[in-house]
Coordinates of C-alpha atoms in Angstrom, one line a residue:
M484 CA 0.0 41.3 22.5
T485 CA -2.3 41.6 25.6
L486 CA -4.3 38.9 27.3
G487 CA -7.6 38.1 25.8
R488 CA -10.5 36.8 28.0
V489 CA -13.2 34.2 27.4
P490 CA -16.8 35.6 27.3
R491 CA -18.6 34.2 30.4
Q492 CA -22.2 35.3 29.2
G493 CA -23.5 33.4 26.2
D494 CA -26.5 34.0 24.0
L495 CA -29.3 31.6 25.1
L496 CA -30.6 31.2 21.6
R497 CA -27.1 30.7 20.0
S498 CA -25.2 28.8 22.7
T499 CA -24.0 25.3 22.2
V500 CA -24.9 24.3 25.7
E501 CA -28.6 23.4 25.1
F502 CA -27.7 21.6 21.8
C503 CA -24.8 19.5 23.3
A504 CA -26.0 19.0 26.9
G505 CA -28.0 15.9 26.1
R506 CA -25.8 14.6 23.3
V507 CA -22.3 14.7 24.7
G508 CA -21.6 12.2 27.4
V509 CA -20.7 13.5 30.9
D510 CA -17.8 11.1 31.1
S511 CA -16.3 12.2 27.8
I512 CA -13.4 14.6 27.5
Y513 CA -15.8 17.1 26.0
G514 CA -18.1 16.9 29.0
V515 CA -15.3 17.4 31.6
L516 CA -13.8 20.2 29.7
H517 CA -17.2 22.0 29.4
R518 CA -17.7 21.7 33.2
D519 CA -14.2 22.5 34.2
C520 CA -12.3 24.4 31.5
F521 CA -12.5 27.7 33.5
G522 CA -11.0 26.1 36.5
L523 CA -8.4 24.0 34.7
F524 CA -7.1 26.6 32.3
P525 CA -8.2 30.1 33.4
D526 CA -6.9 33.0 31.3
E527 CA -5.0 34.3 34.2
M528 CA -2.9 31.2 34.1
F529 CA -1.3 32.3 30.9
A530 CA -1.0 36.0 31.9
D531 CA 2.8 35.8 32.0
L532 CA 3.0 35.0 28.4
F533 CA 1.5 38.3 27.2
T534 CA 2.4 42.0 27.6
D535 CA 0.3 44.9 28.9
V536 CA 0.1 46.6 25.6
G537 CA -1.0 45.6 22.1
R538 CA -3.9 43.9 20.5
R539 CA -5.9 41.3 22.4
S540 CA -5.0 37.7 21.9
V541 CA -7.4 34.8 21.4
P542 CA -8.4 33.9 24.9
P543 CA -5.7 31.5 26.2
M544 CA -8.3 29.2 27.8
I545 CA -9.9 28.5 24.4
V546 CA -6.4 27.9 22.9
A547 CA -5.6 25.5 25.7
V548 CA -8.8 23.5 25.2
V549 CA -8.2 23.4 21.4
M550 CA -4.6 22.1 22.0
V551 CA -5.7 19.3 24.3
L552 CA -8.4 18.2 21.9
Q553 CA -6.1 18.6 19.0
R554 CA -3.6 16.3 20.7
I555 CA -6.0 13.6 21.7
E556 CA -7.6 13.5 18.3
G557 CA -4.2 13.6 16.5
L558 CA -5.0 16.6 14.3
S559 CA -2.7 19.1 12.6
D560 CA -3.0 22.8 13.4
R561 CA -5.2 23.5 10.4
E562 CA -7.4 20.5 11.1
A563 CA -7.8 21.6 14.7
V564 CA -8.9 25.2 14.0
E565 CA -11.3 23.9 11.4
R566 CA -12.8 21.5 13.9
F567 CA -13.1 24.3 16.5
A568 CA -15.0 26.4 13.8
F569 CA -17.5 23.7 12.8
D570 CA -17.7 21.1 15.5
A571 CA -20.2 22.1 18.1
R572 CA -18.6 19.8 20.7
W573 CA -15.3 21.8 20.6
K574 CA -17.1 25.1 21.3
Y575 CA -19.1 23.2 24.0
A576 CA -15.8 22.0 25.6
A577 CA -14.5 25.6 25.5
G578 CA -17.0 26.7 28.1
G579 CA -20.2 26.5 25.9
L580 CA -19.4 29.1 23.3
D581 CA -22.0 30.3 20.8
F582 CA -22.3 28.5 17.5
D583 CA -21.1 31.5 15.7
Y584 CA -18.2 32.4 18.0
P585 CA -15.3 33.3 15.6
G586 CA -12.6 30.9 14.9
F587 CA -8.9 31.8 14.5
V588 CA -6.0 31.0 12.2
H589 CA -3.7 28.0 12.9
T590 CA -0.8 30.2 13.5
V591 CA -2.3 31.1 16.9
L592 CA -1.5 27.5 18.1
V593 CA 2.1 27.8 16.8
D594 CA 2.4 31.1 18.7
M595 CA 1.1 29.6 21.9
R596 CA 3.4 26.7 21.8
A597 CA 6.4 29.1 21.2
R598 CA 5.3 31.3 24.1
L599 CA 5.0 28.2 26.4
A600 CA 8.4 26.9 25.4
R601 CA 10.0 30.2 26.3
S602 CA 8.3 30.5 29.6
D603 CA 9.3 29.2 33.1
R604 CA 6.4 26.8 33.1
P605 CA 6.3 25.1 29.6
D606 CA 4.3 22.1 30.9
R607 CA 1.6 24.1 32.8
I608 CA -1.2 22.4 30.9
F609 CA 0.0 19.0 32.1
D610 CA 0.7 20.4 35.6
A611 CA -2.9 21.8 35.8
V612 CA -4.6 18.5 35.0
L613 CA -2.2 16.5 37.3
E614 CA -3.1 19.0 40.1
V615 CA -6.8 18.0 39.7
A616 CA -5.8 14.4 40.1
R617 CA -3.7 15.1 43.2
A618 CA -6.5 17.1 44.9
A619 CA -8.9 14.3 44.2
G620 CA -6.6 11.9 46.0
L621 CA -5.8 9.9 42.8
V622 CA -2.0 10.3 43.0
G623 CA -0.5 8.3 45.8
R624 CA 3.1 7.2 46.4
K625 CA 3.4 4.3 44.0
R626 CA 5.1 4.8 40.7
V627 CA 5.6 2.5 37.7
L628 CA 8.2 3.5 35.1
D629 CA 8.5 2.7 31.4
S630 CA 9.5 4.0 28.0
T631 CA 8.3 3.7 24.5
P632 CA 9.9 4.6 21.0
L633 CA 8.8 7.8 19.3
Y634 CA 9.7 7.7 15.7
D635 CA 11.2 10.9 14.4
A636 CA 9.5 13.2 11.9
V637 CA 12.6 13.4 9.6
A638 CA 14.2 11.0 7.1
T639 CA 17.5 9.2 8.2
M640 CA 20.3 10.4 6.1
D641 CA 23.3 8.5 4.7
T642 CA 26.8 9.9 5.1
I643 CA 27.1 11.8 1.8
T644 CA 23.7 13.4 2.4
L645 CA 24.7 14.3 6.0
I646 CA 28.0 16.0 4.8
R647 CA 26.3 17.9 2.0
S648 CA 23.3 19.0 4.0
A649 CA 25.6 20.2 6.8
I650 CA 27.7 22.2 4.3
R651 CA 24.6 23.7 2.8
G652 CA 23.3 24.6 6.3
L653 CA 26.6 26.4 7.1
L654 CA 26.6 28.4 3.8
A655 CA 22.9 29.4 4.6
V656 CA 23.7 31.1 7.9
V657 CA 27.1 32.8 7.3
S658 CA 27.4 36.3 5.9
A659 CA 27.7 36.9 2.1
G660 CA 31.4 37.7 2.5
L661 CA 32.2 34.7 4.6
A662 CA 30.1 32.4 2.3
G663 CA 32.2 33.6 -0.7
E664 CA 35.4 32.8 1.2
L665 CA 34.0 29.3 2.1
R666 CA 33.0 28.6 -1.5
A667 CA 36.4 29.6 -2.8
R668 CA 37.7 26.5 -0.8
V669 CA 35.4 24.1 -2.5
S670 CA 37.5 21.8 -4.7
S671 CA 34.9 19.2 -5.7
G672 CA 33.0 21.5 -8.1
D673 CA 29.8 21.0 -6.0
D674 CA 27.7 24.2 -5.6
Y675 CA 25.8 22.7 -2.7
A676 CA 22.6 24.3 -4.0
S677 CA 20.5 21.1 -4.5
T678 CA 19.4 18.5 -1.9
A679 CA 19.8 15.8 -4.5
K680 CA 22.8 13.5 -4.5
P681 CA 25.5 14.1 -7.2
V682 CA 25.0 12.0 -10.2
I683 CA 27.6 9.2 -10.3
D684 CA 27.8 5.6 -11.1
W685 CA 26.8 4.2 -7.7
D686 CA 27.8 0.7 -8.7
D687 CA 31.4 1.9 -9.2
E688 CA 33.3 1.6 -5.9
T689 CA 36.0 4.1 -7.1
A690 CA 33.4 6.7 -8.0
R691 CA 31.8 6.3 -4.6
E692 CA 35.2 6.8 -2.9
Q693 CA 35.9 9.8 -4.9
L694 CA 32.6 11.3 -3.9
I695 CA 33.1 10.8 -0.2
D696 CA 36.7 11.9 -0.3
S697 CA 35.9 15.2 -2.2
R698 CA 33.0 16.3 -0.1
T699 CA 34.9 15.5 3.1
R700 CA 37.7 17.7 1.9
D701 CA 35.3 20.5 1.1
G702 CA 33.8 20.3 4.7
L703 CA 37.3 20.1 6.3
A704 CA 38.5 23.1 4.2
M705 CA 35.5 25.2 5.3
L706 CA 36.0 24.3 9.0
A707 CA 39.7 25.3 8.6
V708 CA 38.5 28.9 7.4
L709 CA 36.3 29.2 10.5
D710 CA 38.9 28.0 12.9
G711 CA 39.7 30.8 15.3
L712 CA 37.1 33.2 14.1
D713 CA 34.5 34.8 16.5
L714 CA 31.3 33.2 15.3
D715 CA 27.8 34.0 16.2
E716 CA 25.5 31.4 17.7
A717 CA 23.9 30.3 14.4
V718 CA 27.2 30.0 12.5
D719 CA 28.8 28.2 15.5
K720 CA 26.0 25.7 15.7
A721 CA 26.2 25.0 12.0
A722 CA 30.0 24.6 12.1
R723 CA 29.8 22.2 15.0
L724 CA 27.2 20.1 13.2
L725 CA 29.4 19.9 10.2
A726 CA 32.3 18.9 12.2
T727 CA 30.3 16.2 13.9
V728 CA 28.9 14.6 10.7
V729 CA 32.3 14.6 9.2
G730 CA 34.1 13.1 12.2
Q731 CA 31.6 10.4 13.0
D732 CA 31.6 8.5 9.8
I733 CA 34.9 9.3 8.0
T734 CA 38.4 7.8 8.5
T735 CA 41.6 8.3 6.6
G736 CA 43.4 5.3 5.0
E737 CA 47.1 4.9 4.6
D738 CA 46.9 6.4 1.1
G739 CA 45.4 9.6 2.5
I740 CA 41.9 8.9 1.0
F741 CA 38.9 9.7 3.2
R742 CA 36.6 6.7 3.4
I743 CA 33.5 5.8 5.4
V744 CA 34.5 3.9 8.6
R745 CA 33.1 0.4 9.2
G746 CA 30.5 0.3 12.0
T747 CA 28.3 2.8 13.6
A748 CA 29.4 5.6 16.0
A749 CA 27.9 5.3 19.5
D750 CA 26.1 8.7 19.3
R751 CA 25.8 9.1 15.6
V752 CA 23.8 12.1 14.3
I753 CA 21.4 10.7 11.8
S754 CA 19.8 13.9 10.4
T755 CA 20.8 17.5 9.9
V756 CA 17.2 18.6 9.9
D757 CA 16.8 17.2 13.5
P758 CA 20.3 16.7 14.9
E759 CA 19.0 15.5 18.3
T760 CA 17.4 12.3 16.9
R761 CA 19.3 9.0 17.2
H762 CA 19.4 5.4 16.3
G763 CA 17.8 3.3 19.2
R764 CA 16.9 -0.2 20.0
K765 CA 13.8 -1.6 21.5
T766 CA 15.2 -5.1 21.5
Q767 CA 18.4 -6.8 20.0
A768 CA 16.4 -7.6 16.8
R769 CA 14.4 -4.3 16.6
G770 CA 15.8 -0.9 16.1
F771 CA 14.2 2.5 15.5
D772 CA 15.2 6.1 14.8
G773 CA 13.9 9.0 16.9
Y774 CA 13.4 9.5 20.6
K775 CA 12.2 7.7 23.7
G776 CA 9.1 8.8 25.6
H777 CA 9.4 8.1 29.3
I778 CA 6.4 8.1 31.8
A779 CA 5.8 7.5 35.3
I780 CA 2.2 6.5 36.4
D781 CA 0.4 5.9 39.6
P782 CA -0.7 2.3 39.1
D783 CA -3.8 2.5 41.3
S784 CA -5.5 5.4 39.3
E785 CA -3.5 5.0 36.1
I786 CA -2.7 8.8 36.2
I787 CA 0.5 9.8 34.5
T788 CA 2.6 11.8 37.0
A789 CA 5.6 12.7 35.0
T790 CA 6.9 12.6 31.3
E791 CA 10.3 13.0 29.7
V792 CA 11.7 12.7 26.2
T793 CA 15.3 11.7 25.4
P794 CA 17.2 10.6 22.3
A795 CA 16.6 7.0 21.2
N796 CA 20.0 5.8 22.3
S797 CA 19.7 6.9 25.9
G798 CA 19.2 4.5 28.8
D799 CA 15.9 4.3 30.6
A800 CA 17.5 4.6 34.1
E801 CA 19.1 7.9 33.2
V802 CA 15.9 9.9 33.5
A803 CA 14.3 7.9 36.3
P804 CA 15.3 10.4 39.1
G805 CA 13.5 13.2 37.2
L806 CA 10.4 11.0 36.8
L807 CA 10.4 10.3 40.6
A808 CA 11.0 13.8 41.6
D809 CA 7.6 14.2 43.3
I810 CA 8.3 11.3 45.7
L811 CA 12.1 12.1 46.3
P812 CA 13.3 12.5 48.8
A813 CA 11.0 10.2 50.6
E814 CA 9.0 11.9 53.3
A815 CA 9.4 10.2 56.8
E816 CA 6.0 11.5 57.9
A817 CA 4.2 10.2 54.8
E818 CA 1.2 8.1 55.5
A819 CA 2.1 5.5 52.8
E820 CA 5.3 4.0 51.8
A821 CA 6.7 5.1 48.5
R822 CA 7.0 2.2 46.0
V823 CA 8.7 2.1 42.6
F824 CA 8.3 -0.5 39.9
G825 CA 10.1 -0.9 36.6
D826 CA 11.5 -3.6 34.3
A827 CA 15.1 -4.6 34.0
A828 CA 15.9 -1.5 31.9
Y829 CA 15.8 0.4 35.2
G830 CA 17.8 -2.1 37.1
A831 CA 21.0 0.1 37.1
G832 CA 23.0 0.4 40.2
E833 CA 22.7 4.2 40.5
L834 CA 18.8 4.0 40.5
L835 CA 18.8 1.1 43.0
K836 CA 21.1 3.2 45.3
L837 CA 18.8 6.2 45.1
L838 CA 15.8 4.1 46.0
D839 CA 17.6 2.3 48.8
D840 CA 19.1 5.5 50.2
N841 CA 15.6 7.1 50.4
G842 CA 14.0 4.1 52.1
I843 CA 11.7 3.5 49.0
H844 CA 10.3 0.1 48.4
N845 CA 12.3 -1.3 45.4
G846 CA 10.1 -3.0 42.9
V847 CA 12.6 -2.6 40.0
K848 CA 13.5 -5.9 38.2
V849 CA 17.3 -6.5 37.9
Q850 CA 18.9 -8.6 35.2
P851 CA 20.1 -12.0 36.5
A852 CA 23.8 -12.6 36.6
S853 CA 25.0 -13.9 33.2
S854 CA 26.5 -17.3 32.7
V855 CA 29.5 -17.1 30.4
K856 CA 30.3 -20.2 28.4
G857 CA 27.8 -22.1 30.6
H858 CA 30.0 -21.7 33.6
F859 CA 28.6 -20.9 37.1
S860 CA 27.0 -17.4 37.1
K861 CA 28.1 -14.8 39.6
D862 CA 25.0 -15.3 41.8
R863 CA 26.4 -18.9 42.6
F864 CA 29.2 -17.2 44.7
E865 CA 28.6 -15.8 48.2
I866 CA 29.8 -12.2 48.3
D867 CA 30.4 -10.8 51.8
L868 CA 31.0 -7.1 51.5
D869 CA 31.4 -6.6 55.2
R870 CA 34.3 -9.0 55.4
A871 CA 35.5 -8.2 51.8
V872 CA 35.6 -11.9 50.8
V873 CA 33.9 -14.1 48.1
R874 CA 33.1 -17.8 48.6
C875 CA 32.9 -20.0 45.6
P876 CA 30.5 -23.0 45.0
A877 CA 33.4 -25.3 46.0
G878 CA 33.9 -23.6 49.3
H879 CA 37.1 -21.7 48.6
T880 CA 37.3 -18.1 49.6
A881 CA 39.2 -15.2 48.1
P882 CA 39.7 -11.6 49.4
I883 CA 38.2 -8.7 47.5
R884 CA 41.1 -6.5 46.3
P885 CA 41.0 -3.1 44.7
R886 CA 41.7 -3.0 40.9
K887 CA 44.3 -0.4 39.7
G888 CA 42.9 2.1 37.3
Q889 CA 39.2 1.2 37.9
P890 CA 38.0 3.6 40.6
S891 CA 34.4 3.0 39.6
T892 CA 34.7 -0.6 41.0
I893 CA 35.2 -1.9 44.5
G894 CA 37.6 -4.5 43.2
A895 CA 37.8 -8.2 42.4
A896 CA 38.3 -11.5 44.0
A897 CA 40.8 -13.8 42.2
F898 CA 40.7 -17.4 43.1
G899 CA 43.9 -18.2 41.2
A900 CA 45.7 -21.3 42.6
A901 CA 42.5 -22.6 44.3
C902 CA 41.0 -23.4 40.9
G903 CA 44.0 -25.6 40.0
G904 CA 42.8 -28.9 41.6
C905 CA 39.2 -27.9 42.1
P906 CA 36.7 -30.7 41.1
L907 CA 34.3 -28.0 39.9
R908 CA 36.8 -26.2 37.6
Q909 CA 35.2 -27.3 34.4
Q910 CA 31.9 -25.8 35.5
C911 CA 33.4 -22.7 36.7
T912 CA 36.1 -21.4 34.4
S913 CA 38.3 -22.1 31.5
A914 CA 40.9 -19.3 32.3
A915 CA 44.4 -20.5 33.0
A916 CA 44.7 -18.1 35.9
G917 CA 41.4 -19.3 37.5
R918 CA 38.1 -17.6 38.2
T919 CA 37.9 -13.9 39.0
I920 CA 34.8 -12.3 40.4
G921 CA 34.4 -8.5 39.7
I922 CA 32.7 -6.4 42.5
G923 CA 31.0 -3.3 41.1
A924 CA 30.6 -0.1 42.9
H925 CA 26.9 -0.8 43.4
E926 CA 27.2 -4.4 44.4
K927 CA 25.7 -3.5 47.8
H928 CA 22.4 -2.7 46.1
L929 CA 22.5 -5.2 43.2
L930 CA 22.9 -8.2 45.6
P931 CA 19.6 -7.7 47.6
A932 CA 17.9 -6.7 44.3
R933 CA 18.8 -10.1 42.8
A934 CA 17.7 -11.9 45.9
R935 CA 14.3 -10.2 45.9
R936 CA 13.6 -11.7 42.5
R937 CA 13.5 -15.1 44.1
D938 CA 10.9 -14.0 46.6
P939 CA 7.4 -15.2 45.6
A940 CA 5.6 -12.3 47.3
W941 CA 7.9 -9.7 45.5
R942 CA 7.2 -11.5 42.1
A943 CA 3.5 -11.5 42.7
E944 CA 3.3 -7.8 43.4
Y945 CA 5.6 -7.0 40.5
R946 CA 3.3 -9.0 38.1
A947 CA 0.3 -7.5 39.4
T948 CA 1.6 -3.8 39.2
R949 CA 4.1 -3.2 36.4
P950 CA 1.9 -4.3 33.4
K951 CA -0.4 -1.3 34.2
V952 CA 2.1 1.0 32.6
E953 CA 2.1 -1.1 29.5
R954 CA -1.6 -0.5 29.1
K955 CA -1.2 3.3 29.7
I956 CA 1.5 3.4 27.0
G957 CA -0.9 1.6 24.7
H958 CA -3.4 4.4 25.4
L959 CA -0.8 7.2 24.6
M960 CA 0.3 5.5 21.4
R961 CA -3.2 4.8 19.9
R962 CA -3.5 5.6 16.2
R963 CA -6.2 8.1 17.0
H964 CA -3.7 10.1 18.9
G965 CA -1.2 10.2 16.1
G966 CA 0.6 6.9 16.9
R967 CA 4.3 6.7 17.6
R968 CA 5.3 9.1 14.9
A969 CA 6.6 12.4 16.3
R970 CA 4.6 15.3 15.0
V971 CA 7.3 17.9 15.5
R972 CA 11.2 18.2 15.2
G973 CA 13.7 18.5 18.0
K974 CA 13.8 17.1 21.6
V975 CA 12.3 20.2 23.3
K976 CA 9.3 20.4 21.0
T977 CA 8.8 16.6 21.0
A978 CA 8.9 16.7 24.8
A979 CA 6.3 19.4 25.0
D980 CA 4.1 17.5 22.6
F981 CA 4.4 14.3 24.6
S982 CA 3.6 16.2 27.8
L983 CA 0.5 17.7 26.2
L984 CA -0.7 14.2 25.0
A985 CA -0.2 13.0 28.6
A986 CA -2.4 15.8 29.8
A987 CA -5.1 15.0 27.4
V988 CA -5.0 11.3 28.3
N989 CA -5.0 12.1 32.0
L990 CA -8.0 14.4 31.4
A991 CA -9.9 11.6 29.6
R992 CA -9.1 9.3 32.6
L993 CA -10.5 11.9 35.0
A994 CA -13.7 12.1 32.9
V995 CA -14.1 8.2 33.1
L996 CA -13.5 8.4 36.9
G997 CA -16.1 11.1 37.2
I998 CA -13.7 13.7 38.7
G999 CA -14.1 17.3 37.8
S1000 CA -12.6 20.6 38.9
T1001 CA -14.3 23.9 39.8
T1002 CA -12.4 27.2 40.4
A1003 CA -13.1 26.6 44.1
Q1004 CA -12.8 22.9 44.7
L1005 CA -13.0 19.4 43.2
T1006 CA -16.4 17.8 42.9
P1007 CA -17.3 14.5 41.5
T1008 CA -19.5 14.6 38.5
T1009 CA -22.9 13.0 38.2
A1010 CA -24.8 11.8 35.2

């Protein structure tokens, strides 16, 4: 398929320009797209996605505009192409096309997303909008980080449904001959043709145990057949999924019966339809299934500078370096100091070290030291890393000694006998051996971070800056945009969709700020 191009010369009598010019606000996303779509998303920007031979594609600039508007209005593919066909504002936003400009089928949007995903620059639409903000001076060296739940687009499966679905998926991708060999190993009598659960008396514990045991044996028997075979990618992926769902939930009793294990595996697969989705927690009392959407924003302009999507059980600090890539490493000759803010979820030692090593102002909140059983918390002890000693509230000191078998820590300070006749013992410890203070590998960075929390100036800046990212997440998760429910399956597709939403919200923000782009330079818009 070759690159299609947008017509630049419209029909004066049929153009949407005269009709929409006085009706569409200049500070709306339709207005900014109309003025700047040729500069933001020129057809040439997508040239690498197409070949030199074949029929002409729908002009990529038009498709990009439709994708942005589709995302900000939370529409399906069919709804989006219908809106483009009949809503004059959409054709106006796509450069002022004629009223009767032909529409296109919804699979064009599917095809464009697939082409972008396979390319070297899958997030080029987001990058193009962000570059406009950078050129306008709206992206400085401050960053605020946060994450938000993205509920998955699939149903969470129980153990028996997971196993049967994984077996069914394996049978679907193997060759006919191998499928016959696998089915010959089935001892339960289940044909694995239906998605419905087998009909049993679910109130009968013995019947439930027999169901779990028999389907587990079927799965293990199939995996035994595949063991040692040279499998293609699809079969290998299906076999690994079956092994995972069997291994994560099932244990063997002393009687040799397979039963569901108590508790939940740390990285439990919860759906064979989307194996990358996970159980997650927003708080101790509130859980969710799906992914986490991570963003970094410039708090002064409220422009989103980076996005990322991870499984719901991942930690926020894990992706922080990627979100801060545009200010790392810190530039010594930069006019403004880089500053990073985040809540306690980002207060991990690795991130604190990264910021400190790069000379970046650390506005990341750190959890206070915990107080076990009401005893003195760790921050009541004076830790001197230079002298490798710890001083307790009663004035006793203990040396920091390495701990065997724990290379990830510096060591520990054990007060031992000093606690025996200490008048503060009841407030400090109930351990017979006395109080021990563990010193982590990143203690050097955690100590000043905890001290900063007590600085009124630091707290004032934190409270004035960090809440801005909460407002931006509120903009992203509006029901108009589709809410928190993921519209696609899989981490890669969800990440691309989240990036596109961020691009649309950024573009709407640029429209409000009166910033536009032309093919030559940035120019502020006027009413």
